[in-house]
Coordinates of C-alpha atoms in Angstrom, one line a residue:
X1 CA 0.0 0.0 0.0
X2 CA 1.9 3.0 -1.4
X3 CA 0.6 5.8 1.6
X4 CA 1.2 3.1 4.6
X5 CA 4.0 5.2 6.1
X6 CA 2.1 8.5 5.9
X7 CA -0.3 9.1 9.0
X8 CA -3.9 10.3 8.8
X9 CA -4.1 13.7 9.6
X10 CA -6.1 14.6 13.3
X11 CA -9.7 16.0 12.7
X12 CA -10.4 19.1 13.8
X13 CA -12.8 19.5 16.6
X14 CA -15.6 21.5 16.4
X15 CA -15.3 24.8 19.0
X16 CA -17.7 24.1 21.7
X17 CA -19.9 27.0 22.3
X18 CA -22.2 27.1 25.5
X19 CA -25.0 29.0 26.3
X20 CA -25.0 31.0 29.3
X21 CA -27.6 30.8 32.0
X22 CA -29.9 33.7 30.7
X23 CA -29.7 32.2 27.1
X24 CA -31.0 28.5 28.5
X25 CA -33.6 30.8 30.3
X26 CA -34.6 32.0 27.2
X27 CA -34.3 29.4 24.9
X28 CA -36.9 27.3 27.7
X29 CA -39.3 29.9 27.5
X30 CA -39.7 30.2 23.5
X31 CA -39.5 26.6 23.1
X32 CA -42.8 24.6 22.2
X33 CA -44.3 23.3 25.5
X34 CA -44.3 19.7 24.5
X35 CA -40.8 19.7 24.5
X36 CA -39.7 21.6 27.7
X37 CA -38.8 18.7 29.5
X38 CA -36.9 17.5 27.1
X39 CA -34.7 20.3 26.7
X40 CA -34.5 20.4 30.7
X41 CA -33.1 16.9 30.3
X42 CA -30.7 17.7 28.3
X43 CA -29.2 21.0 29.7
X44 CA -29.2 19.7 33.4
X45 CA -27.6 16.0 33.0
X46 CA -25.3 16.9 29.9
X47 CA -26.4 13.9 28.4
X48 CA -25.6 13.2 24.6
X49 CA -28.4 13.5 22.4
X50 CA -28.0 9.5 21.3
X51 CA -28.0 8.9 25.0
X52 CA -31.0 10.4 25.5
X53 CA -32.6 9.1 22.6
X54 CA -31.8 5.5 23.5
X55 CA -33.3 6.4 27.1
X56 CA -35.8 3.5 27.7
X57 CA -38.3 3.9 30.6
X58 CA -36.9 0.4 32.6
X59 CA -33.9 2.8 32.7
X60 CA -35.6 5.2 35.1
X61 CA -34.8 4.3 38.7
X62 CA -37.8 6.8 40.5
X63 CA -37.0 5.0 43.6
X64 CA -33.2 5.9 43.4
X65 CA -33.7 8.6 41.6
X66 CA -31.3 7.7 39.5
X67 CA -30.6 7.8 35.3
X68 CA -29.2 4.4 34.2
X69 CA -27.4 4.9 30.6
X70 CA -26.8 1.8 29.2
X71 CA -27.8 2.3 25.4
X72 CA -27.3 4.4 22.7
X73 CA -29.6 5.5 19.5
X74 CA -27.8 5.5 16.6
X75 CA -29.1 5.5 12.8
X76 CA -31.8 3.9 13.6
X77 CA -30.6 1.5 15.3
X78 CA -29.6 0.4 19.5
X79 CA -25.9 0.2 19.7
X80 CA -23.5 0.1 23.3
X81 CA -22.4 3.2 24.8
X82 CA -19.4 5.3 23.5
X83 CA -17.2 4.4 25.8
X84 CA -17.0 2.0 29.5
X85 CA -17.2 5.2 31.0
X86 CA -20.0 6.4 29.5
X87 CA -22.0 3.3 30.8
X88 CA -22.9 5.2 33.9
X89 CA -26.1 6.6 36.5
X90 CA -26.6 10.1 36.8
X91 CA -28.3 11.3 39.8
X92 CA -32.1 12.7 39.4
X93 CA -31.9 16.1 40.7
X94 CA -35.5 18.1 41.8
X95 CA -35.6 19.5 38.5
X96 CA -34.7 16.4 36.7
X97 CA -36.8 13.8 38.7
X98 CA -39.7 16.6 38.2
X99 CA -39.3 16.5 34.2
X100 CA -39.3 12.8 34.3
X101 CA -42.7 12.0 36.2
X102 CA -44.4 14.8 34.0
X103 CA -43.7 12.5 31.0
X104 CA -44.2 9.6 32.7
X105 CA -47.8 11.2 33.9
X106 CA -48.3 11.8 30.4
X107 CA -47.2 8.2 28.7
X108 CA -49.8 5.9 27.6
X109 CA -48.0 2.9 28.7
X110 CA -44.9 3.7 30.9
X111 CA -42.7 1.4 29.3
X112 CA -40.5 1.9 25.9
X113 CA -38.3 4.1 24.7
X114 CA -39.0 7.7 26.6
X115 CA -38.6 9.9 23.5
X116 CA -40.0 8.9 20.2
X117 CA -41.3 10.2 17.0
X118 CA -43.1 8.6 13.9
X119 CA -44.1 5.3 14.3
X120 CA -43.1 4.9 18.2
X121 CA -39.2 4.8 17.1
X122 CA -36.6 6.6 19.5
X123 CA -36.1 10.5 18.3
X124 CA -33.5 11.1 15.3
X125 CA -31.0 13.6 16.2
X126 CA -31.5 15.3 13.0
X127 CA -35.0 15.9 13.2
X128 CA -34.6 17.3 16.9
X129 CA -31.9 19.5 15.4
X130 CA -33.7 20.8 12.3
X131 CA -37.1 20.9 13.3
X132 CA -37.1 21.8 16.9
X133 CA -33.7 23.4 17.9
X134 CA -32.6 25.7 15.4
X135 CA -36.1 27.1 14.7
X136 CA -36.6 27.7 18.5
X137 CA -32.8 29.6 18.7
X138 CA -34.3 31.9 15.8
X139 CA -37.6 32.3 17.7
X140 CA -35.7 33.1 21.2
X141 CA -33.8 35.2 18.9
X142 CA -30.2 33.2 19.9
X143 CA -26.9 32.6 18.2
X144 CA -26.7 29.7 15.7
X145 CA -25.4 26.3 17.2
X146 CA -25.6 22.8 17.6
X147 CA -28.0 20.9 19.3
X148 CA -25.1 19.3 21.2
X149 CA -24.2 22.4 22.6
X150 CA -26.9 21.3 26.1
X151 CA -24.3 18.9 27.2
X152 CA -21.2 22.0 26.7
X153 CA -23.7 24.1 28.4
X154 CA -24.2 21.5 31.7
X155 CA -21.0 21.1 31.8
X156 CA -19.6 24.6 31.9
X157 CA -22.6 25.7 34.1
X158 CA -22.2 22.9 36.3
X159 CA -18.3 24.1 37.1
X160 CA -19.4 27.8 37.9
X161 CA -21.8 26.1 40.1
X162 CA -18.9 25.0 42.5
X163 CA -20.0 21.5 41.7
X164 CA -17.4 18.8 42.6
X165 CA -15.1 17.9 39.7
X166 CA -15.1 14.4 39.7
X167 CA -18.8 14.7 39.8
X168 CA -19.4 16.5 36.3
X169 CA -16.4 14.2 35.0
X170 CA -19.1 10.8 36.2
X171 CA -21.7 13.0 34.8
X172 CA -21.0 13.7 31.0
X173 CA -18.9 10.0 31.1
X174 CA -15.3 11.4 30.8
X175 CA -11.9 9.4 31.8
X176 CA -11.2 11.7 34.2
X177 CA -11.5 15.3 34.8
X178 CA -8.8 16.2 32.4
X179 CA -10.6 16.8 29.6
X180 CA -13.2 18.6 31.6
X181 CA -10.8 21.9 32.3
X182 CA -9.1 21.5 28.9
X183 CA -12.4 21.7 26.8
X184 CA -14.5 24.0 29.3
X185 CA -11.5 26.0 31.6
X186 CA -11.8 29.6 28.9
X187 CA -15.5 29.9 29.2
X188 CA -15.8 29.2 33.4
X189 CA -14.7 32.3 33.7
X190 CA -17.3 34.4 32.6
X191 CA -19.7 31.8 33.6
X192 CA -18.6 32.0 37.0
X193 CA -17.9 36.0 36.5
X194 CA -14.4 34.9 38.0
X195 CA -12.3 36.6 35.9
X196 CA -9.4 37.2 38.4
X197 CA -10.4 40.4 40.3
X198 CA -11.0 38.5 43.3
X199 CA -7.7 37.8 43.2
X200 CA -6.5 40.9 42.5
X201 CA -8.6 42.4 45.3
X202 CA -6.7 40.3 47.7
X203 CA -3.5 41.7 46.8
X204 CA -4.8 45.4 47.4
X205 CA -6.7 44.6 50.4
X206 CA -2.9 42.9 51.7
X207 CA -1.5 46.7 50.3
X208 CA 0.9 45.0 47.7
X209 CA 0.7 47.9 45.2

């Protein structure tokens, strides 16, 4: 094979680009009703969107309050998680636990896939994206991005909440909390409007300058 001593060149990741707590507040109040949970799903656990897709309702541990991911929805079809890590529970908070018995209220039968579309099949990601998202970031009047953008935006949000480390790392299904601060660390700042001056008010307040 005449190019088997050249290597494949990396493939450039897309930026991430994370909404900021008034921009979810917005986007959840121009977004159709039927889908408000959905979307709260999705911003609070940092899920991805196949995960939530593949979300059946046996994976739904009311008692525990716990989010079991163990399946993924991918063209079509049910397929393992991404990675070991990725096979992991997710703790219900209020908000969380509340969006989930809303739609389970509202199910016919309680069992099956959580979020489907035609013909009782799991949700395509394209569909969410073209037909729900993007119209309702035009509506709310919001900068252009991906739909995968909610699991940037809980994880960002979730640091400049103080939250432990560790914890978001379980959460979104990362190796360890490495890539956390290399993808998220420029836009904590301003999430967390802690863009040094505390520091720098220490330093006065000890008279250093």
């Amino acid at each position: 094979y005449p190019l088997r001593r050249y290597k494949a060149l990396k493939e450039e990741k897309a930026e991430s680009n994370p909404m900021t707590i008034k921009e979810v507040k917005v986007f959840l109040s121009q977004v159709a009703p039927e889908w408000k949970d959905y979307f709260i799903i999705r911003f609070w656990t940092g899920m991805r969107s196949c995960e939530v897709h593949g979300l059946d309702w046996c994976h739904i541990d009311f008692a525990h309050r716990l989010i079991r991911i163990r399946q993924n929805w991918v063209n079509g079809e049910v397929c393992d998680v991404k990675t070991p890590k990725s096979r992991r529970d997710l703790k219900m908070c209020d908000t969380v636990y509340d969006a989930f018995k809303r739609l389970y209220d509202s199910s016919d039968a309680g069992t099956g896939f959580i979020f489907t579309g035609k013909h009782g099949l799991p949700l395509d990601t394209h569909f969410v994206s073209k037909k729900i998202w993007y119209p309702t970031l035009i509506k709310a009047g919001l900068k252009r991005r991906r739909a995968y953008e909610t699991r940037h935006t809980a994880a960002v949000l979730h640091i400049a909440a103080l939250e432990n480390p560790i914890y978001i790392s379980q959460m979104l299904g990362h190796s360890d909390t490495r890539l956390l601060f290399d993808v998220y660390a420029p836009y904590v700042a301003n999430a967390a409007r802690n863009d040094g001056n505390a520091f720098d008010q220490l330093m006065r307040n000890e008279k250093l300058i």
